Coordinates of C-alpha atoms in Angstrom, one line a residue:
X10 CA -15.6 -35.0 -3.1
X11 CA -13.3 -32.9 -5.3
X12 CA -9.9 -32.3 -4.0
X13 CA -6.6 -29.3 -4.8
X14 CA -5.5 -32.1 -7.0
X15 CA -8.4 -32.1 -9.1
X16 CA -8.5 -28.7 -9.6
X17 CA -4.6 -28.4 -10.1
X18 CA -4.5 -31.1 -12.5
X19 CA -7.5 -29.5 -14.8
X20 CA -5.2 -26.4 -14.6
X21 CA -2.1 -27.5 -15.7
X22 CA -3.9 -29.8 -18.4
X23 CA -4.7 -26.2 -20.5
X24 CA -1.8 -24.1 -19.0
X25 CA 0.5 -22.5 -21.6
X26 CA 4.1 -21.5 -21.5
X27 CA 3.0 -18.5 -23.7
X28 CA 0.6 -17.0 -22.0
X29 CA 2.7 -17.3 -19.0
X30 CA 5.2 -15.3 -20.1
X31 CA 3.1 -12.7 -20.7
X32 CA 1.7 -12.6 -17.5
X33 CA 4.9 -12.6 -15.5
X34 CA 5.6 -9.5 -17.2
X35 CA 1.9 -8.2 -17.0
X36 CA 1.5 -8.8 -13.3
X37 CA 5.3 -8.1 -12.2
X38 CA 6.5 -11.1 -11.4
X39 CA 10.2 -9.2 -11.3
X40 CA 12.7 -8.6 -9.3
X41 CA 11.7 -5.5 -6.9
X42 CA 8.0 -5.1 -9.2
X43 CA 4.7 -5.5 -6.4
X44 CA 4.3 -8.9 -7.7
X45 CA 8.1 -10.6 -7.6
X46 CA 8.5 -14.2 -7.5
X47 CA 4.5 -14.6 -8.3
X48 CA 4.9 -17.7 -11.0
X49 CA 2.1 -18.5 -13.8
X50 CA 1.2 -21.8 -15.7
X51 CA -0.6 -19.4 -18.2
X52 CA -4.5 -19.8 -18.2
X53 CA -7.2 -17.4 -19.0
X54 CA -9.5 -16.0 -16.3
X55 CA -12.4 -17.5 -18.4
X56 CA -10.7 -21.2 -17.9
X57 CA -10.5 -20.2 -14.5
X58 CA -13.7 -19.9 -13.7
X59 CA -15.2 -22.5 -15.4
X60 CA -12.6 -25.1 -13.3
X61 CA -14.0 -23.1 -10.2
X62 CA -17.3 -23.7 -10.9
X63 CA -16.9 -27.1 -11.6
X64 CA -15.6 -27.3 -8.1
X65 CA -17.2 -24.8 -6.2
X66 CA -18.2 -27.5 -3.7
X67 CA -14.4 -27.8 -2.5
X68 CA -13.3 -28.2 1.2
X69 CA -11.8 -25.3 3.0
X70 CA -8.9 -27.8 4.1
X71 CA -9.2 -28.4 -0.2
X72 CA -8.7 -24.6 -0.6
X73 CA -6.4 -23.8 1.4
X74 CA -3.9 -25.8 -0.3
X75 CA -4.9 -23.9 -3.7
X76 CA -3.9 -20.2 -1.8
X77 CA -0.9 -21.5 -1.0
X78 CA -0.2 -22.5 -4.1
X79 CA 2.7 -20.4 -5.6
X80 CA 1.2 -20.2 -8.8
X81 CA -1.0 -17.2 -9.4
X82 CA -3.9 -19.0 -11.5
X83 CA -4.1 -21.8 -8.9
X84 CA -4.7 -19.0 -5.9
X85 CA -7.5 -17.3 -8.4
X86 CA -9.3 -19.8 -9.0
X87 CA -9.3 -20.7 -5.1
X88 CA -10.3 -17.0 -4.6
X89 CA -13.3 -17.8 -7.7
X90 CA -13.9 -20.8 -5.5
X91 CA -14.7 -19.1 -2.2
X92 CA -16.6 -16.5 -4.4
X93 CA -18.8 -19.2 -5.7
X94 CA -19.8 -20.4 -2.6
X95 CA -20.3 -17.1 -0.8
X96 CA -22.7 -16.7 -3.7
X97 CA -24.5 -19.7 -3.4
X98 CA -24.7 -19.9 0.0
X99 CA -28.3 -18.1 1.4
X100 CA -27.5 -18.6 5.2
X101 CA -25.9 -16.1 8.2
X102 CA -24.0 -18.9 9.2
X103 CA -22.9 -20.1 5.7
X104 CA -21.6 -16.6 5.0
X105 CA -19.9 -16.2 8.3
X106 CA -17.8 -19.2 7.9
X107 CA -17.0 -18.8 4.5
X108 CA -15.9 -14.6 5.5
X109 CA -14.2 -15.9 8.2
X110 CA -12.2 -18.4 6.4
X111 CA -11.5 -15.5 3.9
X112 CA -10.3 -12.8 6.0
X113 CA -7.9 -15.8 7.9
X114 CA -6.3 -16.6 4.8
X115 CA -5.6 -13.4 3.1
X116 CA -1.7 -14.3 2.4
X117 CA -3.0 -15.7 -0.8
X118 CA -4.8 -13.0 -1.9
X119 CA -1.9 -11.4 -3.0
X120 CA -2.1 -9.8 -6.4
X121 CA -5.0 -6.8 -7.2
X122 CA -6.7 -9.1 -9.3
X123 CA -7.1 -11.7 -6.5
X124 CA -8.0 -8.3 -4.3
X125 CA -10.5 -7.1 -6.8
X126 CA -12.1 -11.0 -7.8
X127 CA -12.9 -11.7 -4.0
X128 CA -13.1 -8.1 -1.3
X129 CA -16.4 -7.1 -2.9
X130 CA -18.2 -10.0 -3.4
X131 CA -17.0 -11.2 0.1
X132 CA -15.8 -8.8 2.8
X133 CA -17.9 -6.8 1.5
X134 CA -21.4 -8.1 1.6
X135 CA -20.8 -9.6 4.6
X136 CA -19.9 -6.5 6.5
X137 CA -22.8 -4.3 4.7
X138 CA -25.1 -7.0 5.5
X139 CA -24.4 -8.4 8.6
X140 CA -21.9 -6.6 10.3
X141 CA -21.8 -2.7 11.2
X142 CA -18.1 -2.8 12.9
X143 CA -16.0 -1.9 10.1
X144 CA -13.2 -1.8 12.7
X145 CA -11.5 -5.0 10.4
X146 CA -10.9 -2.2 7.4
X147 CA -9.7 0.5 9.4
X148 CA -6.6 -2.1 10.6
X149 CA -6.1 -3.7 7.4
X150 CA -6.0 -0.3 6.2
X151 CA -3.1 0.4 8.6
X152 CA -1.1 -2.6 7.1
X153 CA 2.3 -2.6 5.8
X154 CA 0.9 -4.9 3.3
X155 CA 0.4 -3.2 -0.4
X156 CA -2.3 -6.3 -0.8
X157 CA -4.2 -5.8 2.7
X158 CA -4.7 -1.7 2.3
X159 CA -6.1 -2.7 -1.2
X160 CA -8.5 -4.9 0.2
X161 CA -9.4 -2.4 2.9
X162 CA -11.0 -0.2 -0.2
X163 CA -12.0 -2.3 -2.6
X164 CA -14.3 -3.8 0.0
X165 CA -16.1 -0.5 0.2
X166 CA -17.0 -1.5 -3.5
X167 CA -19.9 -3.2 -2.1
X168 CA -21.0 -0.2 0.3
X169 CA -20.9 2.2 -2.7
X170 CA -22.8 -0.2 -4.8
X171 CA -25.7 0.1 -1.8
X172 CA -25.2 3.9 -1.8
X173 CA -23.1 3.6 1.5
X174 CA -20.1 6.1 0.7
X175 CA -18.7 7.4 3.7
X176 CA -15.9 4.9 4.4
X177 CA -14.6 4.8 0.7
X178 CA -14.0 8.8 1.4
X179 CA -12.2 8.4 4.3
X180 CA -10.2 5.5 3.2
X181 CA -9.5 7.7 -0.2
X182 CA -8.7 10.3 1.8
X183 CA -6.1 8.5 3.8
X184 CA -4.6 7.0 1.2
X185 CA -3.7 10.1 -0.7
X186 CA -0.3 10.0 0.6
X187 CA 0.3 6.2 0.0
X188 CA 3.3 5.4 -2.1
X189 CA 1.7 2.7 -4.4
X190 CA 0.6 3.7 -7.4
X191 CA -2.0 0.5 -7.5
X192 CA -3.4 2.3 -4.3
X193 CA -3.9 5.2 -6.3
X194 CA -5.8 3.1 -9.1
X195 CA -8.2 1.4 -6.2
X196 CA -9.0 4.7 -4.9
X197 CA -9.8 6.9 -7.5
X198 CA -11.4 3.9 -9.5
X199 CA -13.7 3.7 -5.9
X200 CA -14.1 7.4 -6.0
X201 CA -14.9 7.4 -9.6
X202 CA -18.0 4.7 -8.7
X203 CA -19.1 7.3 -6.2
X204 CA -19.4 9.9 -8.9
X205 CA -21.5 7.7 -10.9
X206 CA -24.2 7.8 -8.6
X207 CA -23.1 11.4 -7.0
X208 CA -21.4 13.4 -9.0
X209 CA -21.5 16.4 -6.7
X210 CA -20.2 14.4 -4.3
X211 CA -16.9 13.6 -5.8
X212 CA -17.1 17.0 -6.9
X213 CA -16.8 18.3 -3.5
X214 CA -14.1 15.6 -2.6
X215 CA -11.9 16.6 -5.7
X216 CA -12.1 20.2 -5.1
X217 CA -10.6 19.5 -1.2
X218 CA -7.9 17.3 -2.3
X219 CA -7.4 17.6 -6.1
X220 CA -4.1 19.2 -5.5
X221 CA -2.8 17.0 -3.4
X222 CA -3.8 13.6 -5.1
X223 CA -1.6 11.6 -6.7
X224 CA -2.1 12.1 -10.7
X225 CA -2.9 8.2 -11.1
X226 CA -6.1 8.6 -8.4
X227 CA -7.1 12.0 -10.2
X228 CA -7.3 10.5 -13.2
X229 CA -9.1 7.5 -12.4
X230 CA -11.1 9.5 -9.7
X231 CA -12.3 12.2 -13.0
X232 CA -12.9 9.2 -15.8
X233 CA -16.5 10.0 -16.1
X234 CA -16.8 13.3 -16.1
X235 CA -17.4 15.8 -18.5
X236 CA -14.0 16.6 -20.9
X237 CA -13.9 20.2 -20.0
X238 CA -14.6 19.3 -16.4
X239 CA -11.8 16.7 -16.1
X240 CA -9.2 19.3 -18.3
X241 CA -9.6 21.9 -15.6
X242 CA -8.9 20.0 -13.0
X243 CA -5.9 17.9 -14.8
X244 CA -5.0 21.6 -14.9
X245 CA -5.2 23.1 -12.0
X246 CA -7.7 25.2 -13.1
X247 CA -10.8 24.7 -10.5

């Protein structure tokens, strides 16, 4: 049976000091940025995934020990690993345990790429499939935690892939007056998935709050649609 140590060790066997550096800065690592004091042993996403898949069949006592790792590559590819099994696994109770175990250990889901890798694929599919109290998004949506309201939205990914859009509107909605700007990003990148499959929909939505919307969520929110469209309402002009 495969242990952290494995996996660690096949990490730090292809990390480099380079690449590190340049992810401290990308995902700011600094002092007062979202993602101070993360560390990095510099590995690709695509090295990542291949050493999760290799190990997909991991422990949770195994995993756990990667998510509270406090190197950001080791956490991801813990997150890859739960991923993989949720995936694999074709059982209620398989799913349950491996959701549960998820939403328990969120403290090392703590960058947007570990939020955007896992809440989907996860939170997600379990709740769309299984489970029609939503009541767990509403309260992590509540958080103090920049990481938890994230994960609140970008679990609605799933619901908006099935054609399910109501939540990710209210959630969007609420977060218009959130001060984090990678708030902003998950919301309007959620509302611009809406508009792919409803554009009148997000129409409606952006001609309620346009004005009040932070310019990041506008922007993301507008990607898709026509230029002249998007220019009137980067405009004020609607």
């Amino acid at each position: 049976m495969p242990t952290s140590k494995d996996v660690i060790k096949a990490l730090k066997e292809i990390a480099d000091p380079k690449i590190a550096k340049h992810s401290a800065r990308f995902f700011k690592s600094g002092e007062g940025e979202y993602g101070e004091g993360d560390r990095f042993l510099g590995i690709r996403v695509p090295k990542q995934r291949a050493i999760a898949k290799k190990h997909r069949e991991l422990p949770f006592e195994e995993i756990i020990k990667l998510l509270e790792s406090p190197f950001h590559e080791v956490r991801l590819t813990g997150v890859f690993i739960l991923v993989y099994k949720y995936q694999k696994a074709k059982k209620f109770e398989n799913h349950q345990e491996i959701y549960r175990f998820y939403m328990n250990n969120l403290d090392g889901v703590n960058n947007w790429d570990l939020v955007d890798s896992s809440a989907k694929y996860i939170a997600g599919h379990f709740l769309f499939e299984y489970d029609q109290d939503r009541s767990i998004l509403y309260k992590l949506s509540d958080s103090n935690d920049l990481w938890e309201r994230r994960i609140a939205i970008m679990t609605t990914f799933y619901f908006v892939d099935q054609g399910d859009f109501d939540l990710t509107l209210e959630l969007a909605k609420k977060y218009l007056n959130a001060p984090e700007d990678l708030i902003h990003k998950a919301s309007g990148w959620m509302l611009r998935e809406i508009g792919k499959q409803d554009e009148e929909l997000l129409r409606e939505f952006l001609d309620e709050h346009y004005q009040e919307m932070p310019r990041t969520m506008l922007r993301y929110a507008i990607e898709k649609l026509d230029e002249p469209v998007r220019q009137k309402y980067l405009k004020g002009e609607i």
